[in-house]
Short mmCIF file of C-alpha atoms in Angstrom, two decimals:
data_model
loop_
_atom_site.label_atom_id
_atom_site.label_comp_id
_atom_site.label_asym_id
_atom_site.label_seq_id
_atom_site.Cartn_x
_atom_site.Cartn_y
_atom_site.Cartn_z
CA MET A 27 -8.02 -5.16 13.36
CA ILE A 28 -6.31 -2.56 11.25
CA LEU A 29 -3.10 -0.59 11.94
CA HIS A 30 -4.03 3.15 10.25
CA VAL A 31 -0.98 5.11 9.50
CA VAL A 32 -1.02 8.80 9.36
CA GLN A 33 2.03 10.54 7.79
CA TYR A 34 0.65 13.95 6.92
CA SER A 35 0.57 17.02 9.08
CA ALA A 36 -2.86 17.68 10.55
CA VAL A 37 -2.62 21.19 9.97
CA GLN A 38 -2.01 20.81 6.22
CA ASP A 39 -4.28 17.43 5.14
CA ASN A 40 -7.07 16.21 6.25
CA ALA A 41 -5.48 12.67 6.39
CA LEU A 42 -6.04 12.25 10.39
CA ALA A 43 -9.45 13.59 10.34
CA THR A 44 -10.92 11.26 7.49
CA CYS A 45 -9.02 8.28 9.44
CA LEU A 46 -10.61 8.87 12.82
CA ARG A 47 -13.86 9.38 11.22
CA TYR A 48 -13.91 5.62 9.96
CA ILE A 49 -11.52 4.02 12.87
CA GLN A 50 -12.98 1.08 14.69
CA PRO A 51 -12.46 0.58 18.60
CA GLN A 52 -10.31 -2.29 18.18
CA ASP A 53 -8.02 -0.80 15.44
CA THR A 54 -4.58 1.27 16.27
CA LEU A 55 -3.44 4.65 14.66
CA LEU A 56 0.33 4.99 13.96
CA LEU A 57 1.67 8.65 13.74
CA ILE A 58 4.64 9.02 11.66
CA GLY A 59 6.53 11.95 10.17
CA ASP A 60 4.80 15.25 10.32
CA GLY A 61 1.53 13.08 11.39
CA ILE A 62 3.09 13.33 15.13
CA ASN A 63 2.79 17.09 15.52
CA ALA A 64 -0.92 16.91 15.89
CA LEU A 65 -0.55 15.35 19.51
CA LEU A 66 0.96 18.84 20.46
CA LEU A 67 -2.51 20.47 19.79
CA ARG A 68 -5.25 20.33 22.37
CA LYS A 69 -7.68 19.86 19.83
CA TRP A 70 -6.27 16.46 18.41
CA GLN A 71 -5.31 15.17 22.14
CA GLU A 72 -8.86 15.40 22.83
CA ALA A 73 -10.14 13.91 19.59
CA LEU A 74 -7.63 10.86 20.19
CA HIS A 75 -8.41 10.42 23.60
CA HIS A 76 -10.38 7.00 22.89
CA THR A 77 -7.98 5.68 20.30
CA LYS A 78 -5.01 3.63 20.74
CA VAL A 79 -2.46 5.52 19.45
CA CYS A 80 1.19 5.06 18.96
CA LEU A 81 4.05 6.86 17.49
CA LEU A 82 7.40 6.12 15.42
CA GLU A 83 10.15 6.59 18.13
CA GLN A 84 12.68 7.79 15.26
CA ASP A 85 10.19 10.75 14.31
CA VAL A 86 9.51 11.70 17.80
CA GLU A 87 13.06 11.81 18.54
CA ALA A 88 14.23 13.70 15.33
CA ARG A 89 11.77 16.24 16.08
CA GLY A 90 12.84 16.89 19.68
CA LEU A 91 9.56 15.91 21.18
CA GLN A 92 10.68 13.21 23.12
CA ALA A 93 10.05 15.03 26.46
CA ARG A 94 6.23 15.98 25.49
CA LEU A 95 5.14 12.86 23.75
CA GLY A 96 7.33 10.56 26.10
CA HIS A 97 3.85 9.34 27.54
CA TYR A 98 2.56 7.76 24.14
CA GLN A 99 3.92 4.27 23.28
CA GLN A 100 6.58 4.33 20.49
CA LEU A 101 7.71 2.01 18.12
CA SER A 102 10.95 1.24 16.57
CA GLN A 103 11.43 0.44 12.88
CA ALA A 104 11.40 -3.09 13.83
CA GLU A 105 8.47 -3.03 15.97
CA PHE A 106 6.55 -1.15 13.21
CA VAL A 107 7.42 -4.07 10.80
CA GLN A 108 5.91 -6.63 13.62
CA TYR A 109 2.92 -4.47 14.02
CA SER A 110 2.24 -4.62 10.27
CA LEU A 111 2.15 -8.38 10.51
CA THR A 112 0.05 -8.56 13.49
CA HIS A 113 -2.77 -6.39 12.32
CA ALA A 114 -4.99 -7.85 9.82
CA LYS A 115 -4.02 -4.86 7.56
CA VAL A 116 -2.26 -1.64 7.29
CA ILE A 117 -4.16 1.49 5.70
CA THR A 118 -1.81 4.30 4.89
CA TRP A 119 -3.99 7.59 4.92
CA MET B 11 -9.41 -13.29 -5.78
CA LYS B 12 -9.06 -10.02 -3.24
CA LYS B 13 -11.44 -7.71 -1.79
CA ILE B 14 -9.61 -4.68 -2.87
CA THR B 15 -11.16 -1.30 -1.60
CA ILE B 16 -10.44 2.15 -3.04
CA ILE B 17 -11.00 5.42 -0.81
CA PHE B 18 -10.88 8.37 -2.84
CA ARG B 19 -10.44 11.32 -0.05
CA HIS B 20 -9.38 14.23 -2.18
CA ALA B 21 -10.95 16.55 -5.03
CA PRO B 22 -10.62 15.82 -8.58
CA HIS B 23 -8.35 18.24 -10.95
CA GLY B 24 -5.85 19.64 -7.84
CA SER B 25 -4.11 16.65 -8.01
CA ALA B 26 -3.67 13.36 -9.99
CA LYS B 27 -4.96 11.15 -7.11
CA GLY B 28 -8.44 10.69 -8.22
CA ARG B 29 -7.34 9.52 -11.56
CA GLU B 30 -4.66 7.46 -9.87
CA GLY B 31 -6.94 5.88 -8.04
CA LEU B 32 -9.39 5.26 -10.55
CA ASP B 33 -6.75 3.61 -12.98
CA PHE B 34 -5.65 1.63 -9.94
CA ALA B 35 -9.14 0.40 -9.67
CA LEU B 36 -10.01 -0.39 -13.39
CA LEU B 37 -6.66 -2.30 -13.65
CA SER B 38 -7.31 -4.11 -10.43
CA ALA B 39 -10.93 -5.29 -11.86
CA SER B 40 -9.33 -6.19 -15.41
CA PHE B 41 -7.13 -8.58 -13.02
CA GLU B 42 -10.83 -10.16 -11.64
CA GLN B 43 -9.95 -8.62 -8.18
CA GLU B 44 -13.44 -8.05 -6.24
CA VAL B 45 -13.20 -3.90 -6.23
CA SER B 46 -15.23 -1.65 -4.22
CA LEU B 47 -14.79 2.08 -4.22
CA ILE B 48 -15.55 4.40 -1.21
CA PHE B 49 -15.73 8.48 -1.73
CA ALA B 50 -14.77 10.21 1.78
CA ASP B 51 -14.33 13.76 2.61
CA GLU B 52 -13.45 15.98 -0.26
CA GLY B 53 -13.17 12.86 -2.62
CA VAL B 54 -16.80 13.30 -2.73
CA LEU B 55 -16.52 15.90 -5.27
CA ASN B 56 -15.60 13.57 -7.76
CA LEU B 57 -19.24 13.02 -7.66
CA ILE B 58 -20.78 16.10 -8.75
CA PRO B 59 -22.19 15.60 -12.48
CA GLN B 60 -21.20 17.67 -15.60
CA GLN B 61 -17.94 18.61 -14.83
CA ALA B 62 -15.77 19.97 -17.60
CA PRO B 63 -12.06 19.54 -16.27
CA GLU B 64 -10.88 19.74 -20.07
CA THR B 65 -12.03 23.67 -19.53
CA ILE B 66 -8.87 24.01 -17.08
CA GLY B 67 -6.62 21.78 -19.43
CA ALA B 68 -7.10 18.76 -17.25
CA LYS B 69 -7.95 15.52 -18.59
CA ASP B 70 -11.50 14.32 -18.28
CA PHE B 71 -11.05 11.18 -16.11
CA LEU B 72 -14.10 11.43 -14.42
CA ALA B 73 -16.03 10.09 -17.36
CA ALA B 74 -14.63 6.39 -16.90
CA PHE B 75 -16.36 6.27 -13.65
CA LYS B 76 -19.64 5.79 -15.77
CA ALA B 77 -17.72 2.41 -17.26
CA LEU B 78 -17.65 0.92 -13.66
CA PRO B 79 -20.61 -1.57 -14.27
CA LEU B 80 -18.77 -2.67 -17.45
CA TYR B 81 -15.70 -3.45 -15.52
CA ASP B 82 -18.04 -5.28 -12.92
CA ILE B 83 -17.44 -3.07 -10.05
CA GLU B 84 -20.75 -2.86 -8.65
CA SER B 85 -19.81 -1.89 -5.11
CA VAL B 86 -19.51 1.86 -4.83
CA TYR B 87 -20.00 3.77 -1.94
CA ALA B 88 -20.19 7.27 -0.51
CA CYS B 89 -19.70 8.44 3.10
CA GLN B 90 -23.22 10.21 4.20
CA GLN B 91 -21.45 12.34 6.43
CA SER B 92 -19.20 13.74 3.81
CA LEU B 93 -21.88 14.51 1.21
CA ALA B 94 -23.81 16.58 3.71
CA ASP B 95 -20.56 18.17 4.82
CA PHE B 96 -20.33 19.54 1.03
CA GLN B 97 -24.06 19.95 0.71
CA LEU B 98 -24.36 17.42 -1.93
CA ASP B 99 -27.91 15.95 -2.86
CA GLU B 100 -27.46 12.29 -2.77
CA SER B 101 -30.19 11.85 -5.52
CA ALA B 102 -28.19 13.84 -7.99
CA LEU B 103 -24.78 12.39 -8.11
CA ALA B 104 -22.74 11.58 -11.20
CA ILE B 105 -23.08 7.86 -10.94
CA PRO B 106 -25.08 5.53 -9.02
CA LEU B 107 -24.02 4.32 -5.58
CA ASP B 108 -24.75 3.30 -2.24
CA VAL B 109 -24.80 6.23 0.90
CA LYS B 110 -23.15 4.48 4.15
CA THR B 111 -22.89 5.97 7.41
CA PRO B 112 -19.08 6.46 8.71
CA LYS B 113 -19.82 3.69 10.96
CA GLU B 114 -20.73 1.31 7.99
CA ILE B 115 -17.78 2.70 6.17
CA GLY B 116 -15.52 1.45 9.19
CA GLU B 117 -16.96 -1.93 8.64
CA LEU B 118 -16.48 -2.49 5.01
CA LEU B 119 -12.81 -1.35 5.58
CA THR B 120 -12.85 -4.03 8.03
CA GLN B 121 -14.01 -6.58 5.66
CA ALA B 122 -11.59 -5.97 2.99
CA ASP B 123 -8.73 -7.86 2.36
CA GLU B 124 -6.40 -4.59 0.95
CA VAL B 125 -7.28 -0.88 1.50
CA PHE B 126 -6.00 1.79 -0.70
CA VAL B 127 -6.34 5.66 0.22
CA TYR B 128 -5.99 8.25 -2.72
CA MET C 30 4.34 8.54 -38.43
CA TYR C 31 2.25 7.01 -41.02
CA GLY C 32 2.27 7.32 -44.45
CA ASP C 33 3.12 10.76 -46.37
CA SER C 34 1.62 12.82 -43.38
CA GLN C 35 3.51 13.62 -40.29
CA ILE C 36 1.18 12.34 -37.73
CA PRO C 37 2.76 11.65 -34.19
CA THR C 38 2.74 8.31 -32.72
CA ASP C 39 3.92 6.55 -29.49
CA PRO C 40 6.76 4.31 -30.19
CA GLN C 41 4.24 1.23 -30.52
CA GLY C 42 2.38 3.04 -33.35
CA TYR C 43 -0.63 4.29 -31.16
CA LEU C 44 -1.73 7.81 -32.35
CA LYS C 45 -0.78 10.49 -29.80
CA ASN C 46 -3.91 12.75 -30.44
CA VAL C 47 -7.24 10.81 -30.90
CA GLY C 48 -8.06 13.78 -32.96
CA ASP C 49 -5.99 13.16 -35.68
CA TRP C 50 -7.56 9.70 -36.54
CA ASN C 51 -9.80 9.62 -40.02
CA GLU C 52 -11.04 6.51 -41.85
CA GLU C 53 -8.23 6.40 -44.25
CA LEU C 54 -5.62 6.52 -41.47
CA ALA C 55 -7.37 3.38 -40.26
CA VAL C 56 -6.70 1.69 -43.23
CA ILE C 57 -3.20 2.49 -43.09
CA ILE C 58 -2.58 1.55 -39.46
CA ALA C 59 -4.41 -1.58 -40.32
CA ALA C 60 -2.14 -2.53 -43.07
CA GLU C 61 0.89 -2.18 -40.56
CA GLU C 62 -1.06 -4.91 -38.48
CA ASP C 63 -1.72 -6.98 -41.48
CA ILE C 64 -5.24 -6.63 -41.65
CA THR C 65 -8.02 -5.53 -44.16
CA LEU C 66 -10.71 -4.00 -42.80
CA THR C 67 -13.96 -5.53 -43.49
CA PRO C 68 -17.41 -4.37 -42.56
CA ALA C 69 -17.08 -6.66 -39.33
CA HIS C 70 -13.93 -4.66 -38.33
CA TRP C 71 -15.06 -1.52 -38.96
CA GLU C 72 -18.23 -2.08 -36.67
CA VAL C 73 -15.70 -3.00 -33.81
CA VAL C 74 -13.02 0.03 -34.64
CA HIS C 75 -16.21 2.11 -34.54
CA PHE C 76 -17.38 0.59 -31.22
CA VAL C 77 -14.28 1.28 -29.36
CA ARG C 78 -13.92 4.73 -30.72
CA GLU C 79 -17.67 5.48 -29.33
CA PHE C 80 -16.49 3.60 -25.98
CA TYR C 81 -13.51 6.06 -25.87
CA MET C 82 -15.48 9.16 -26.69
CA GLU C 83 -18.22 8.13 -24.09
CA PHE C 84 -15.41 6.99 -21.25
CA LYS C 85 -12.37 8.62 -22.26
CA THR C 86 -10.50 5.36 -21.69
CA SER C 87 -9.47 2.57 -23.91
CA PRO C 88 -11.13 -0.57 -23.11
CA ALA C 89 -9.22 -3.67 -21.90
CA ILE C 90 -10.47 -6.94 -23.56
CA ARG C 91 -12.37 -8.16 -21.04
CA VAL C 92 -14.52 -4.72 -20.90
CA LEU C 93 -14.58 -4.82 -24.49
CA VAL C 94 -16.32 -8.06 -24.73
CA LYS C 95 -18.76 -7.35 -22.23
CA ALA C 96 -19.83 -3.91 -24.11
CA ILE C 97 -19.75 -5.28 -27.53
CA GLY C 98 -21.83 -8.18 -25.91
CA GLN C 99 -24.39 -5.64 -24.68
CA LYS C 100 -24.78 -3.53 -27.62
CA LEU C 101 -24.14 -5.83 -30.83
CA GLY C 102 -25.34 -9.21 -29.09
CA THR C 103 -23.29 -12.14 -27.63
CA GLU C 104 -22.54 -13.82 -30.91
CA LYS C 105 -20.19 -10.58 -31.64
CA GLY C 106 -19.31 -10.12 -27.85
CA ASN C 107 -17.07 -12.79 -27.21
CA SER C 108 -13.45 -13.49 -27.46
CA LYS C 109 -13.20 -15.98 -29.91
CA TYR C 110 -15.02 -13.76 -32.63
CA LEU C 111 -13.02 -10.49 -31.93
CA TYR C 112 -9.78 -12.68 -32.15
CA THR C 113 -10.86 -14.00 -35.71
CA LEU C 114 -11.00 -10.17 -36.63
CA PHE C 115 -7.74 -8.85 -34.61
CA PRO C 116 -5.52 -12.06 -34.27
CA LEU C 117 -3.09 -10.38 -32.08
CA GLY C 118 -5.15 -9.05 -29.54
CA PRO C 119 -8.66 -7.39 -30.10
CA ALA C 120 -8.15 -4.31 -27.36
CA LYS C 121 -4.55 -3.88 -28.45
CA GLN C 122 -5.31 -3.93 -32.33
CA ALA C 123 -8.86 -2.49 -32.63
CA THR C 124 -7.64 0.49 -30.23
CA LYS C 125 -4.46 1.06 -32.44
CA ILE C 126 -6.83 1.04 -35.76
CA ALA C 127 -9.23 3.71 -33.97
CA GLY C 128 -6.36 6.06 -32.85
CA LEU C 129 -7.16 5.59 -29.46
CA PRO C 130 -4.50 5.29 -27.02
CA LYS C 131 -3.20 1.75 -25.65
CA PRO C 132 -5.43 0.20 -23.08
CA ALA C 133 -3.66 -0.10 -19.70
CA LYS C 134 -3.61 -3.88 -19.63
CA CYS C 135 -3.26 -5.27 -22.91
CA ILE C 136 -3.84 -8.74 -24.22
#
């Protein structure tokens, strides 16, 4: 069980696409920073439909996206740390 | 001894990522870690033979990929899908390696102790 | 800087440009390391230089041992033999005398 962390904009960088190519069904995807913006695009909403996705709450709030992305699971900093410990490893793409 | 997997997902020369990843791989192997390498996405462009990075003033770090067996780095993989995307011929790559499907690469990542992406 | 010529080095005495190297310079660098170069030393110095020219990286000790073993035989490809020639560390001293950058991991 891997926690995949993507921090780059999916428009500027292929990190999210590459991560999705290799992610396993039991893994979790955590979007942080500009990585979060991908969920505003229909293409990525659909691509991530069957993936367990969570977001870093403070990055969502900082971008004023709480109303649009409120239905995704969101992690506090403390929960982020906890998640890194409960997963077998973290891969930062 | 840890199983360390290093993923190359960037093209060479445009950034220092590939060189940093290779330095890290050789260093980890020198510390007797079990190192494996995966070339994915644009990272497969590291595998094109007969590159001449010195032509554009870049360091020829690709030459050190040929020394991997001397560092006991025997597990080297490339993503089949990525090779196909860039229309690279599996039989004409710069170094010997095993081609893996995306699903197999996902399994390799699960088996590793630590995964680093460059 | 070595001898009368102005040859740039890093603070530890490794040449900045591999192209500046020649055999006379190797003798001078070796003297600074308290080593008198014998044919056995030259064999290793030339070996690490060829290694660098092929792979564009200075070999760490373990790799040096393995590569020398493959090319010159196991009686030379072992760290005891190499330490006899280069007492302060074969990778460190042989690469320095061969005019190469310092290996990343240096024993």
